mmCIF file of C-alpha atoms in Angstrom:
data_model
loop_
_atom_site.group_PDB
_atom_site.id
_atom_site.type_symbol
_atom_site.label_atom_id
_atom_site.label_comp_id
_atom_site.label_asym_id
_atom_site.label_seq_id
_atom_site.Cartn_x
_atom_site.Cartn_y
_atom_site.Cartn_z
ATOM 1 C CA MET A 1133 -22.867 5.273 -3.386
ATOM 2 C CA THR A 1134 -20.582 7.699 -1.607
ATOM 3 C CA LEU A 1135 -21.242 8.471 2.048
ATOM 4 C CA ASN A 1136 -20.580 11.822 3.610
ATOM 5 C CA PRO A 1137 -18.818 11.811 7.030
ATOM 6 C CA GLN A 1138 -22.085 12.072 8.969
ATOM 7 C CA GLU A 1139 -23.643 9.141 7.088
ATOM 8 C CA TYR A 1140 -20.474 7.106 7.603
ATOM 9 C CA GLU A 1141 -20.484 7.818 11.342
ATOM 10 C CA ALA A 1142 -24.155 6.848 11.547
ATOM 11 C CA ILE A 1143 -23.760 3.548 9.695
ATOM 12 C CA LEU A 1144 -20.462 2.356 11.207
ATOM 13 C CA PRO A 1145 -21.905 1.232 14.587
ATOM 14 C CA LYS A 1146 -24.645 -0.665 12.739
ATOM 15 C CA ALA A 1147 -22.115 -2.428 10.533
ATOM 16 C CA ARG A 1148 -19.956 -3.340 13.543
ATOM 17 C CA ALA A 1149 -22.970 -4.680 15.419
ATOM 18 C CA LEU A 1150 -24.008 -6.719 12.395
ATOM 19 C CA VAL A 1151 -20.541 -8.276 11.992
ATOM 20 C CA ASN A 1152 -20.472 -9.024 15.735
ATOM 21 C CA LYS A 1153 -23.868 -10.731 15.557
ATOM 22 C CA VAL A 1154 -22.885 -12.804 12.505
ATOM 23 C CA VAL A 1155 -19.642 -13.937 14.164
ATOM 24 C CA GLN A 1156 -21.420 -14.788 17.424
ATOM 25 C CA ARG A 1157 -24.186 -16.745 15.692
ATOM 26 C CA ASN A 1158 -21.769 -18.615 13.410
ATOM 27 C CA MET A 1159 -18.860 -19.201 15.789
ATOM 28 C CA ALA A 1160 -16.297 -21.397 14.084
ATOM 29 C CA ASP A 1161 -13.901 -23.933 15.590
ATOM 30 C CA ALA A 1162 -10.852 -22.146 14.108
ATOM 31 C CA MET A 1163 -9.738 -19.320 11.860
ATOM 32 C CA LEU A 1164 -7.457 -18.778 8.880
ATOM 33 C CA PHE A 1165 -5.749 -15.542 9.929
ATOM 34 C CA SER A 1166 -4.020 -13.046 7.688
ATOM 35 C CA ALA A 1167 -3.090 -9.403 8.087
ATOM 36 C CA GLY A 1168 -6.087 -8.444 5.979
ATOM 37 C CA THR A 1169 -8.690 -6.180 7.477
ATOM 38 C CA ASP A 1170 -11.341 -8.837 6.876
ATOM 39 C CA THR A 1171 -9.786 -11.498 9.104
ATOM 40 C CA GLN A 1172 -8.687 -8.928 11.668
ATOM 41 C CA ILE A 1173 -12.271 -7.734 12.084
ATOM 42 C CA ILE A 1174 -13.568 -11.299 12.419
ATOM 43 C CA ALA A 1175 -10.779 -12.229 14.873
ATOM 44 C CA TYR A 1176 -11.510 -9.105 16.941
ATOM 45 C CA GLU A 1177 -15.130 -10.226 17.302
ATOM 46 C CA ALA A 1178 -14.413 -13.963 17.628
ATOM 47 C CA VAL A 1179 -12.064 -13.672 20.618
ATOM 48 C CA LYS A 1180 -14.881 -11.989 22.545
ATOM 49 C CA TYR A 1181 -16.744 -15.300 22.481
ATOM 50 C CA LYS A 1182 -13.935 -17.829 22.074
ATOM 51 C CA PRO A 1183 -10.660 -16.324 23.397
ATOM 52 C CA ALA A 1184 -8.585 -19.403 22.563
ATOM 53 C CA ILE A 1185 -9.872 -19.895 19.020
ATOM 54 C CA PRO A 1186 -7.066 -21.598 17.047
ATOM 55 C CA CYS A 1187 -5.747 -19.322 14.297
ATOM 56 C CA LEU A 1188 -3.594 -20.449 11.395
ATOM 57 C CA THR A 1189 -1.627 -18.196 9.078
ATOM 58 C CA MET A 1190 -0.393 -19.503 5.729
ATOM 59 C CA HIS A 1191 3.055 -18.442 4.522
ATOM 60 C CA PHE A 1192 4.444 -19.313 1.059
ATOM 61 C CA LYS A 1193 8.150 -19.879 1.650
ATOM 62 C CA HIS A 1194 9.112 -18.793 -1.871
ATOM 63 C CA GLY A 1195 7.285 -15.476 -1.559
ATOM 64 C CA ASN A 1196 8.008 -12.274 0.256
ATOM 65 C CA PRO A 1197 4.857 -11.473 2.236
ATOM 66 C CA ALA A 1198 4.763 -7.835 3.188
ATOM 67 C CA ASP A 1199 2.139 -8.500 5.842
ATOM 68 C CA THR A 1200 4.195 -10.721 8.181
ATOM 69 C CA GLU A 1201 4.814 -7.868 10.610
ATOM 70 C CA TYR A 1202 1.118 -6.971 10.646
ATOM 71 C CA VAL A 1203 0.212 -10.582 11.450
ATOM 72 C CA LYS A 1204 2.647 -10.533 14.392
ATOM 73 C CA LYS A 1205 1.244 -7.234 15.651
ATOM 74 C CA MET A 1206 -2.371 -8.399 15.464
ATOM 75 C CA VAL A 1207 -1.581 -11.780 17.023
ATOM 76 C CA ALA A 1208 -0.006 -9.944 19.984
ATOM 77 C CA PHE A 1209 -2.768 -7.322 20.178
ATOM 78 C CA LEU A 1210 -5.595 -9.901 20.116
ATOM 79 C CA LYS A 1211 -3.608 -12.487 22.147
ATOM 80 C CA LEU A 1212 -4.414 -15.135 19.549
ATOM 81 C CA ASN A 1213 -3.796 -18.863 19.875
ATOM 82 C CA HIS A 1214 -1.776 -18.752 16.656
ATOM 83 C CA GLU A 1215 0.497 -20.814 14.479
ATOM 84 C CA THR A 1216 1.980 -20.377 11.011
ATOM 85 C CA HIS A 1217 2.200 -23.042 8.340
ATOM 86 C CA ILE A 1218 5.007 -22.508 5.833
ATOM 87 C CA PHE A 1219 4.359 -24.213 2.511
ATOM 88 C CA GLY A 1220 6.366 -24.478 -0.675
ATOM 89 C CA ARG A 1221 6.096 -25.319 -4.340
ATOM 90 C CA GLU A 1222 5.906 -29.053 -3.696
ATOM 91 C CA GLU A 1223 2.844 -28.663 -1.480
ATOM 92 C CA VAL A 1224 1.257 -26.300 -4.019
ATOM 93 C CA LEU A 1225 1.849 -28.674 -6.918
ATOM 94 C CA GLY A 1226 0.597 -31.625 -4.882
ATOM 95 C CA ASN A 1227 -2.637 -29.829 -4.054
ATOM 96 C CA ALA A 1228 -3.259 -28.089 -7.397
ATOM 97 C CA PRO A 1229 -5.461 -30.872 -8.854
ATOM 98 C CA LYS A 1230 -7.536 -30.930 -5.641
ATOM 99 C CA VAL A 1231 -7.998 -27.148 -5.730
ATOM 100 C CA VAL A 1232 -9.093 -27.252 -9.411
ATOM 101 C CA GLU A 1233 -11.507 -30.060 -8.576
ATOM 102 C CA ALA A 1234 -12.924 -28.133 -5.589
ATOM 103 C CA LEU A 1235 -13.332 -24.931 -7.622
ATOM 104 C CA LYS A 1236 -14.734 -26.843 -10.612
ATOM 105 C CA LYS A 1237 -12.886 -24.472 -12.945
ATOM 106 C CA PHE A 1238 -9.409 -23.695 -14.163
ATOM 107 C CA ASP A 1239 -8.918 -20.005 -13.507
ATOM 108 C CA PRO A 1240 -5.250 -19.342 -12.640
ATOM 109 C CA MET A 1241 -6.066 -16.369 -10.423
ATOM 110 C CA GLU A 1242 -8.715 -18.279 -8.475
ATOM 111 C CA ILE A 1243 -6.385 -21.270 -8.106
ATOM 112 C CA ARG A 1244 -3.587 -19.030 -6.808
ATOM 113 C CA ASN A 1245 -5.888 -17.289 -4.343
ATOM 114 C CA SER A 1246 -7.550 -20.509 -3.199
ATOM 115 C CA MET A 1247 -4.390 -22.569 -2.708
ATOM 116 C CA PRO A 1248 -3.439 -21.301 0.780
ATOM 117 C CA VAL A 1249 -7.067 -21.510 1.873
ATOM 118 C CA TYR A 1250 -7.336 -25.116 0.658
ATOM 119 C CA ILE A 1251 -4.078 -26.138 2.358
ATOM 120 C CA GLY A 1252 -5.071 -24.345 5.562
ATOM 121 C CA LEU A 1253 -8.540 -25.887 5.648
ATOM 122 C CA THR A 1254 -6.993 -29.313 5.062
ATOM 123 C CA ILE A 1255 -4.577 -28.834 7.981
ATOM 124 C CA LEU A 1256 -7.356 -27.685 10.299
ATOM 125 C CA LYS A 1257 -9.599 -30.565 9.222
ATOM 126 C CA GLU A 1258 -6.788 -33.024 10.046
ATOM 127 C CA LYS A 1259 -6.734 -31.504 13.547
ATOM 128 C CA GLY A 1260 -10.427 -32.361 13.915
ATOM 129 C CA LEU A 1261 -11.734 -28.823 13.464
ATOM 130 C CA LYS A 1262 -14.966 -28.772 11.507
ATOM 131 C CA SER A 1263 -15.700 -25.084 10.863
ATOM 132 C CA VAL A 1264 -13.334 -22.243 10.011
ATOM 133 C CA PHE A 1265 -13.610 -18.486 9.622
ATOM 134 C CA THR A 1266 -11.708 -17.340 6.541
ATOM 135 C CA GLY A 1267 -12.520 -13.637 6.317
ATOM 136 C CA ASP A 1268 -13.788 -14.002 2.772
ATOM 137 C CA ALA A 1269 -16.577 -11.578 1.845
ATOM 138 C CA LEU A 1270 -15.835 -8.744 4.260
ATOM 139 C CA ASP A 1271 -13.849 -7.068 1.513
ATOM 140 C CA GLU A 1272 -16.952 -7.289 -0.621
ATOM 141 C CA LEU A 1273 -18.981 -5.753 2.216
ATOM 142 C CA PHE A 1274 -16.583 -2.957 3.172
ATOM 143 C CA GLY A 1275 -14.824 -2.481 -0.172
ATOM 144 C CA TYR A 1276 -11.293 -2.792 -1.441
ATOM 145 C CA PRO A 1277 -8.737 0.015 -1.049
ATOM 146 C CA TRP A 1278 -8.528 0.472 -4.834
ATOM 147 C CA GLN A 1279 -12.247 1.347 -4.831
ATOM 148 C CA PHE A 1280 -12.213 4.174 -2.299
ATOM 149 C CA HIS A 1281 -11.147 6.938 -4.669
ATOM 150 C CA LEU A 1282 -13.602 6.027 -7.455
ATOM 151 C CA SER A 1283 -16.692 8.044 -8.255
ATOM 152 C CA GLU A 1284 -19.954 6.139 -8.387
ATOM 153 C CA ALA A 1285 -19.815 6.114 -12.220
ATOM 154 C CA GLU A 1286 -16.220 4.827 -12.280
ATOM 155 C CA PHE A 1287 -17.074 2.180 -9.684
ATOM 156 C CA ALA A 1288 -20.071 0.993 -11.728
ATOM 157 C CA LYS A 1289 -17.922 0.684 -14.870
ATOM 158 C CA ARG A 1290 -15.436 -1.596 -13.078
ATOM 159 C CA GLN A 1291 -18.065 -3.987 -11.731
#
C-alpha cells in the first residue's frame, strides 16, 4: 500500500503515539543501541520515561561499521547513559554454539545477525538487568529503505 503525502501526514502522529505508548507500557531496564532508525526511535521515547536507561552498543573489532559516527551523534543528542562493547572473533566463536541453540536452527544469516544481540543481552544480564529493548520489529513496522521505491506489486513479489 502506497500512501500519498496527506495520508502519510495523517497517520504519522498516530504511529508516533502508538510507539510511545508501547515503550511506556513495556519500559525495559536497558537497551541495545545502534544507529538504526528502530533503536533511535525507541531510545527517543524511552528517555522520556527513564532518562538514565543504560544503553549498550556492540562493535565487532574486525569490521568497519559505517554507523559509528551516527551512534556518537545520537548518544550526544539523546544524552544517553551509553557504553560500547568491542568484541572479536574469539568471542563470536565462543558464543556460536549458544546462539545456534537459542535460535534452534542453523541459518548463517540469522546467526550473524543474532550474535551481537546475544552477546549484548548476556552482558546486560550479567549486570543484573532483566529486560532490554533491542529495536527489533520497528523495521518491519516502518519498512526497510530498499522497500520504499517498490510498487505494491513488486513489494508483494518480494515478500
